[in-house]
Amino acid sequence: MAGSHGIGHTRMATESAVTTMGAHRFSTGADQCLAHNGSLSNHNRLRRQLSRRGRHFETENDSEVAAAFLSDRMAAGRGIGAALEDALGALDGFYTFVVGTARGFGVLRDPVACKPALMAETADYVAFGSEYRALAVLPGIGAARVWEPAPATVYSWER
């Protein structure tokens, strides 16, 4: 299901043709979805490596490569957190990733953390946005722990 775009609005891509096929969210696994803000400098090399491993691509988008990388790692038995740890060592560039599966989700920012990110956590939910106004309408946001994820740190919530 490479390049499948699910529920919610999509964001146009910056590292590929500006088309609906190049828009976020990307899903390259049975139950995996990735949103990405940033730019990967080594996406062409990784695309070739992943293609040799049997991954198929529908776009030239660097986000699709990131999604395929994470799908590949999770298919090898890694959980979301471990797959994001692998990404930290394998992906070059600047990025903030949010990846979700049926079992949970995770967040990773590159070591420089130049892309904005904000988390809100309550007993009932964990939410992500690039700015507070995206979170401000959530129920119970006033009592939520709102924080900025640290650079080069994996955050994951899995059942």
PDB file of N, CA, C and O in Angstrom, residues 61-105:
ATOM      1  N   ASN A  61       9.060  10.848  -3.286  1.00  0.00           N
ATOM      2  CA  ASN A  61       9.002  11.584  -2.033  1.00  0.00           C
ATOM      3  C   ASN A  61       9.914  10.977  -0.967  1.00  0.00           C
ATOM      4  O   ASN A  61       9.905   9.761  -0.757  1.00  0.00           O
ATOM      5  N   ASP A  62      10.671  11.817  -0.284  1.00  0.00           N
ATOM      6  CA  ASP A  62      11.538  11.346   0.797  1.00  0.00           C
ATOM      7  C   ASP A  62      10.733  10.796   1.970  1.00  0.00           C
ATOM      8  O   ASP A  62      11.192   9.902   2.678  1.00  0.00           O
ATOM      9  N   SER A  63       9.523  11.287   2.172  1.00  0.00           N
ATOM     10  CA  SER A  63       8.675  10.778   3.257  1.00  0.00           C
ATOM     11  C   SER A  63       8.275   9.337   3.006  1.00  0.00           C
ATOM     12  O   SER A  63       8.183   8.540   3.943  1.00  0.00           O
ATOM     13  N   GLU A  64       8.027   8.987   1.755  1.00  0.00           N
ATOM     14  CA  GLU A  64       7.696   7.600   1.432  1.00  0.00           C
ATOM     15  C   GLU A  64       8.880   6.692   1.755  1.00  0.00           C
ATOM     16  O   GLU A  64       8.705   5.563   2.224  1.00  0.00           O
ATOM     17  N   VAL A  65      10.100   7.181   1.526  1.00  0.00           N
ATOM     18  CA  VAL A  65      11.299   6.408   1.861  1.00  0.00           C
ATOM     19  C   VAL A  65      11.389   6.217   3.378  1.00  0.00           C
ATOM     20  O   VAL A  65      11.674   5.113   3.852  1.00  0.00           O
ATOM     21  N   ALA A  66      11.130   7.262   4.138  1.00  0.00           N
ATOM     22  CA  ALA A  66      11.153   7.145   5.600  1.00  0.00           C
ATOM     23  C   ALA A  66      10.112   6.138   6.069  1.00  0.00           C
ATOM     24  O   ALA A  66      10.392   5.290   6.926  1.00  0.00           O
ATOM     25  N   ALA A  67       8.900   6.205   5.502  1.00  0.00           N
ATOM     26  CA  ALA A  67       7.843   5.261   5.869  1.00  0.00           C
ATOM     27  C   ALA A  67       8.258   3.835   5.519  1.00  0.00           C
ATOM     28  O   ALA A  67       8.060   2.905   6.313  1.00  0.00           O
ATOM     29  N   ALA A  68       8.850   3.643   4.339  1.00  0.00           N
ATOM     30  CA  ALA A  68       9.287   2.310   3.922  1.00  0.00           C
ATOM     31  C   ALA A  68      10.411   1.795   4.824  1.00  0.00           C
ATOM     32  O   ALA A  68      10.456   0.607   5.155  1.00  0.00           O
ATOM     33  N   PHE A  69      11.318   2.689   5.220  1.00  0.00           N
ATOM     34  CA  PHE A  69      12.395   2.291   6.126  1.00  0.00           C
ATOM     35  C   PHE A  69      11.802   1.769   7.434  1.00  0.00           C
ATOM     36  O   PHE A  69      12.187   0.702   7.928  1.00  0.00           O
ATOM     37  N   LEU A  70      10.859   2.514   7.994  1.00  0.00           N
ATOM     38  CA  LEU A  70      10.247   2.104   9.256  1.00  0.00           C
ATOM     39  C   LEU A  70       9.446   0.815   9.086  1.00  0.00           C
ATOM     40  O   LEU A  70       9.510  -0.075   9.940  1.00  0.00           O
ATOM     41  N   SER A  71       8.702   0.681   7.984  1.00  0.00           N
ATOM     42  CA  SER A  71       7.968  -0.565   7.713  1.00  0.00           C
ATOM     43  C   SER A  71       8.917  -1.742   7.625  1.00  0.00           C
ATOM     44  O   SER A  71       8.636  -2.828   8.154  1.00  0.00           O
ATOM     45  N   ASP A  72      10.041  -1.542   6.960  1.00  0.00           N
ATOM     46  CA  ASP A  72      11.040  -2.595   6.809  1.00  0.00           C
ATOM     47  C   ASP A  72      11.565  -3.031   8.172  1.00  0.00           C
ATOM     48  O   ASP A  72      11.693  -4.232   8.442  1.00  0.00           O
ATOM     49  N   ARG A  73      11.866  -2.067   9.022  1.00  0.00           N
ATOM     50  CA  ARG A  73      12.389  -2.396  10.356  1.00  0.00           C
ATOM     51  C   ARG A  73      11.331  -3.100  11.202  1.00  0.00           C
ATOM     52  O   ARG A  73      11.628  -4.053  11.907  1.00  0.00           O
ATOM     53  N   MET A  74      10.079  -2.622  11.132  1.00  0.00           N
ATOM     54  CA  MET A  74       9.017  -3.259  11.912  1.00  0.00           C
ATOM     55  C   MET A  74       8.697  -4.653  11.380  1.00  0.00           C
ATOM     56  O   MET A  74       8.402  -5.562  12.160  1.00  0.00           O
ATOM     57  N   ALA A  75       8.788  -4.853  10.057  1.00  0.00           N
ATOM     58  CA  ALA A  75       8.587  -6.186   9.484  1.00  0.00           C
ATOM     59  C   ALA A  75       9.673  -7.153   9.949  1.00  0.00           C
ATOM     60  O   ALA A  75       9.446  -8.363  10.004  1.00  0.00           O
ATOM     61  N   ALA A  76      10.831  -6.613  10.312  1.00  0.00           N
ATOM     62  CA  ALA A  76      11.930  -7.432  10.817  1.00  0.00           C
ATOM     63  C   ALA A  76      11.781  -7.713  12.319  1.00  0.00           C
ATOM     64  O   ALA A  76      12.671  -8.288  12.934  1.00  0.00           O
ATOM     65  N   GLY A  77      10.657  -7.278  12.902  1.00  0.00           N
ATOM     66  CA  GLY A  77      10.390  -7.586  14.303  1.00  0.00           C
ATOM     67  C   GLY A  77      10.656  -6.458  15.280  1.00  0.00           C
ATOM     68  O   GLY A  77      10.494  -6.637  16.485  1.00  0.00           O
ATOM     69  N   ARG A  78      11.079  -5.311  14.780  1.00  0.00           N
ATOM     70  CA  ARG A  78      11.343  -4.170  15.669  1.00  0.00           C
ATOM     71  C   ARG A  78      10.023  -3.486  16.001  1.00  0.00           C
ATOM     72  O   ARG A  78       9.144  -3.368  15.167  1.00  0.00           O
ATOM     73  N   GLY A  79       9.875  -3.004  17.219  1.00  0.00           N
ATOM     74  CA  GLY A  79       8.720  -2.201  17.601  1.00  0.00           C
ATOM     75  C   GLY A  79       8.886  -0.778  17.070  1.00  0.00           C
ATOM     76  O   GLY A  79       9.917  -0.432  16.484  1.00  0.00           O
ATOM     77  N   ILE A  80       7.888   0.038  17.302  1.00  0.00           N
ATOM     78  CA  ILE A  80       7.944   1.429  16.822  1.00  0.00           C
ATOM     79  C   ILE A  80       9.172   2.141  17.374  1.00  0.00           C
ATOM     80  O   ILE A  80       9.920   2.782  16.640  1.00  0.00           O
ATOM     81  N   GLY A  81       9.376   2.054  18.672  1.00  0.00           N
ATOM     82  CA  GLY A  81      10.502   2.745  19.298  1.00  0.00           C
ATOM     83  C   GLY A  81      11.840   2.286  18.749  1.00  0.00           C
ATOM     84  O   GLY A  81      12.709   3.097  18.430  1.00  0.00           O
ATOM     85  N   ALA A  82      12.020   0.990  18.607  1.00  0.00           N
ATOM     86  CA  ALA A  82      13.281   0.447  18.085  1.00  0.00           C
ATOM     87  C   ALA A  82      13.480   0.838  16.627  1.00  0.00           C
ATOM     88  O   ALA A  82      14.599   1.155  16.201  1.00  0.00           O
ATOM     89  N   ALA A  83      12.401   0.823  15.837  1.00  0.00           N
ATOM     90  CA  ALA A  83      12.506   1.229  14.427  1.00  0.00           C
ATOM     91  C   ALA A  83      12.910   2.693  14.323  1.00  0.00           C
ATOM     92  O   ALA A  83      13.721   3.066  13.465  1.00  0.00           O
ATOM     93  N   LEU A  84      12.370   3.537  15.197  1.00  0.00           N
ATOM     94  CA  LEU A  84      12.762   4.951  15.196  1.00  0.00           C
ATOM     95  C   LEU A  84      14.206   5.127  15.645  1.00  0.00           C
ATOM     96  O   LEU A  84      14.913   5.992  15.127  1.00  0.00           O
ATOM     97  N   GLU A  85      14.665   4.319  16.591  1.00  0.00           N
ATOM     98  CA  GLU A  85      16.087   4.346  16.977  1.00  0.00           C
ATOM     99  C   GLU A  85      16.959   4.016  15.770  1.00  0.00           C
ATOM    100  O   GLU A  85      17.984   4.656  15.534  1.00  0.00           O
ATOM    101  N   ASP A  86      16.549   3.006  14.988  1.00  0.00           N
ATOM    102  CA  ASP A  86      17.287   2.652  13.780  1.00  0.00           C
ATOM    103  C   ASP A  86      17.299   3.823  12.796  1.00  0.00           C
ATOM    104  O   ASP A  86      18.316   4.089  12.149  1.00  0.00           O
ATOM    105  N   ALA A  87      16.162   4.507  12.671  1.00  0.00           N
ATOM    106  CA  ALA A  87      16.061   5.649  11.751  1.00  0.00           C
ATOM    107  C   ALA A  87      17.019   6.760  12.150  1.00  0.00           C
ATOM    108  O   ALA A  87      17.628   7.398  11.285  1.00  0.00           O
ATOM    109  N   LEU A  88      17.172   6.965  13.423  1.00  0.00           N
ATOM    110  CA  LEU A  88      18.058   8.020  13.905  1.00  0.00           C
ATOM    111  C   LEU A  88      19.478   7.813  13.391  1.00  0.00           C
ATOM    112  O   LEU A  88      20.151   8.773  13.013  1.00  0.00           O
ATOM    113  N   GLY A  89      19.919   6.583  13.294  1.00  0.00           N
ATOM    114  CA  GLY A  89      21.252   6.299  12.790  1.00  0.00           C
ATOM    115  C   GLY A  89      21.347   6.199  11.280  1.00  0.00           C
ATOM    116  O   GLY A  89      22.423   6.344  10.715  1.00  0.00           O
ATOM    117  N   ALA A  90      20.210   5.971  10.606  1.00  0.00           N
ATOM    118  CA  ALA A  90      20.240   5.710   9.166  1.00  0.00           C
ATOM    119  C   ALA A  90      19.812   6.888   8.293  1.00  0.00           C
ATOM    120  O   ALA A  90      20.221   6.974   7.139  1.00  0.00           O
ATOM    121  N   LEU A  91      18.986   7.768   8.812  1.00  0.00           N
ATOM    122  CA  LEU A  91      18.426   8.853   8.009  1.00  0.00           C
ATOM    123  C   LEU A  91      19.192  10.144   8.242  1.00  0.00           C
ATOM    124  O   LEU A  91      19.382  10.562   9.381  1.00  0.00           O
ATOM    125  N   ASP A  92      19.612  10.764   7.148  1.00  0.00           N
ATOM    126  CA  ASP A  92      20.337  12.033   7.216  1.00  0.00           C
ATOM    127  C   ASP A  92      19.408  13.160   6.795  1.00  0.00           C
ATOM    128  O   ASP A  92      18.636  13.013   5.852  1.00  0.00           O
ATOM    129  N   GLY A  93      19.532  14.282   7.472  1.00  0.00           N
ATOM    130  CA  GLY A  93      18.732  15.451   7.128  1.00  0.00           C
ATOM    131  C   GLY A  93      18.114  16.043   8.371  1.00  0.00           C
ATOM    132  O   GLY A  93      18.553  15.806   9.490  1.00  0.00           O
ATOM    133  N   PHE A  94      17.075  16.826   8.149  1.00  0.00           N
ATOM    134  CA  PHE A  94      16.337  17.390   9.274  1.00  0.00           C
ATOM    135  C   PHE A  94      14.899  16.919   9.153  1.00  0.00           C
ATOM    136  O   PHE A  94      14.344  16.831   8.063  1.00  0.00           O
ATOM    137  N   TYR A  95      14.307  16.549  10.284  1.00  0.00           N
ATOM    138  CA  TYR A  95      12.985  15.932  10.237  1.00  0.00           C
ATOM    139  C   TYR A  95      12.346  15.875  11.609  1.00  0.00           C
ATOM    140  O   TYR A  95      13.022  15.869  12.635  1.00  0.00           O
ATOM    141  N   THR A  96      11.048  15.829  11.590  1.00  0.00           N
ATOM    142  CA  THR A  96      10.237  15.391  12.704  1.00  0.00           C
ATOM    143  C   THR A  96       9.300  14.338  12.130  1.00  0.00           C
ATOM    144  O   THR A  96       8.634  14.584  11.127  1.00  0.00           O
ATOM    145  N   PHE A  97       9.297  13.154  12.736  1.00  0.00           N
ATOM    146  CA  PHE A  97       8.438  12.056  12.303  1.00  0.00           C
ATOM    147  C   PHE A  97       7.393  11.779  13.359  1.00  0.00           C
ATOM    148  O   PHE A  97       7.692  11.785  14.555  1.00  0.00           O
ATOM    149  N   VAL A  98       6.197  11.474  12.904  1.00  0.00           N
ATOM    150  CA  VAL A  98       5.169  10.859  13.729  1.00  0.00           C
ATOM    151  C   VAL A  98       4.745   9.613  12.973  1.00  0.00           C
ATOM    152  O   VAL A  98       4.355   9.693  11.806  1.00  0.00           O
ATOM    153  N   VAL A  99       4.882   8.469  13.605  1.00  0.00           N
ATOM    154  CA  VAL A  99       4.504   7.203  12.972  1.00  0.00           C
ATOM    155  C   VAL A  99       3.476   6.515  13.857  1.00  0.00           C
ATOM    156  O   VAL A  99       3.586   6.534  15.082  1.00  0.00           O
ATOM    157  N   GLY A 100       2.455   5.967  13.216  1.00  0.00           N
ATOM    158  CA  GLY A 100       1.417   5.275  13.956  1.00  0.00           C
ATOM    159  C   GLY A 100       1.164   3.893  13.379  1.00  0.00           C
ATOM    160  O   GLY A 100       1.339   3.664  12.186  1.00  0.00           O
ATOM    161  N   THR A 101       0.790   2.986  14.259  1.00  0.00           N
ATOM    162  CA  THR A 101       0.373   1.644  13.866  1.00  0.00           C
ATOM    163  C   THR A 101      -0.871   1.307  14.681  1.00  0.00           C
ATOM    164  O   THR A 101      -1.299   2.097  15.535  1.00  0.00           O
ATOM    165  N   ALA A 102      -1.420   0.136  14.457  1.00  0.00           N
ATOM    166  CA  ALA A 102      -2.570  -0.308  15.237  1.00  0.00           C
ATOM    167  C   ALA A 102      -2.211  -0.467  16.712  1.00  0.00           C
ATOM    168  O   ALA A 102      -3.083  -0.405  17.579  1.00  0.00           O
ATOM    169  N   ARG A 103      -0.931  -0.642  17.004  1.00  0.00           N
ATOM    170  CA  ARG A 103      -0.493  -0.871  18.388  1.00  0.00           C
ATOM    171  C   ARG A 103      -0.028   0.377  19.118  1.00  0.00           C
ATOM    172  O   ARG A 103       0.212   0.353  20.312  1.00  0.00           O
ATOM    173  N   GLY A 104       0.193   1.493  18.418  1.00  0.00           N
ATOM    174  CA  GLY A 104       0.651   2.700  19.090  1.00  0.00           C
ATOM    175  C   GLY A 104       1.228   3.698  18.119  1.00  0.00           C
ATOM    176  O   GLY A 104       0.987   3.630  16.919  1.00  0.00           O
ATOM    177  N   PHE A 105       2.011   4.627  18.662  1.00  0.00           N
ATOM    178  CA  PHE A 105       2.674   5.590  17.799  1.00  0.00           C
ATOM    179  C   PHE A 105       3.950   6.095  18.439  1.00  0.00           C
ATOM    180  O   PHE A 105       4.211   5.877  19.614  1.00  0.00           O
TER     181      PHE A 105
END
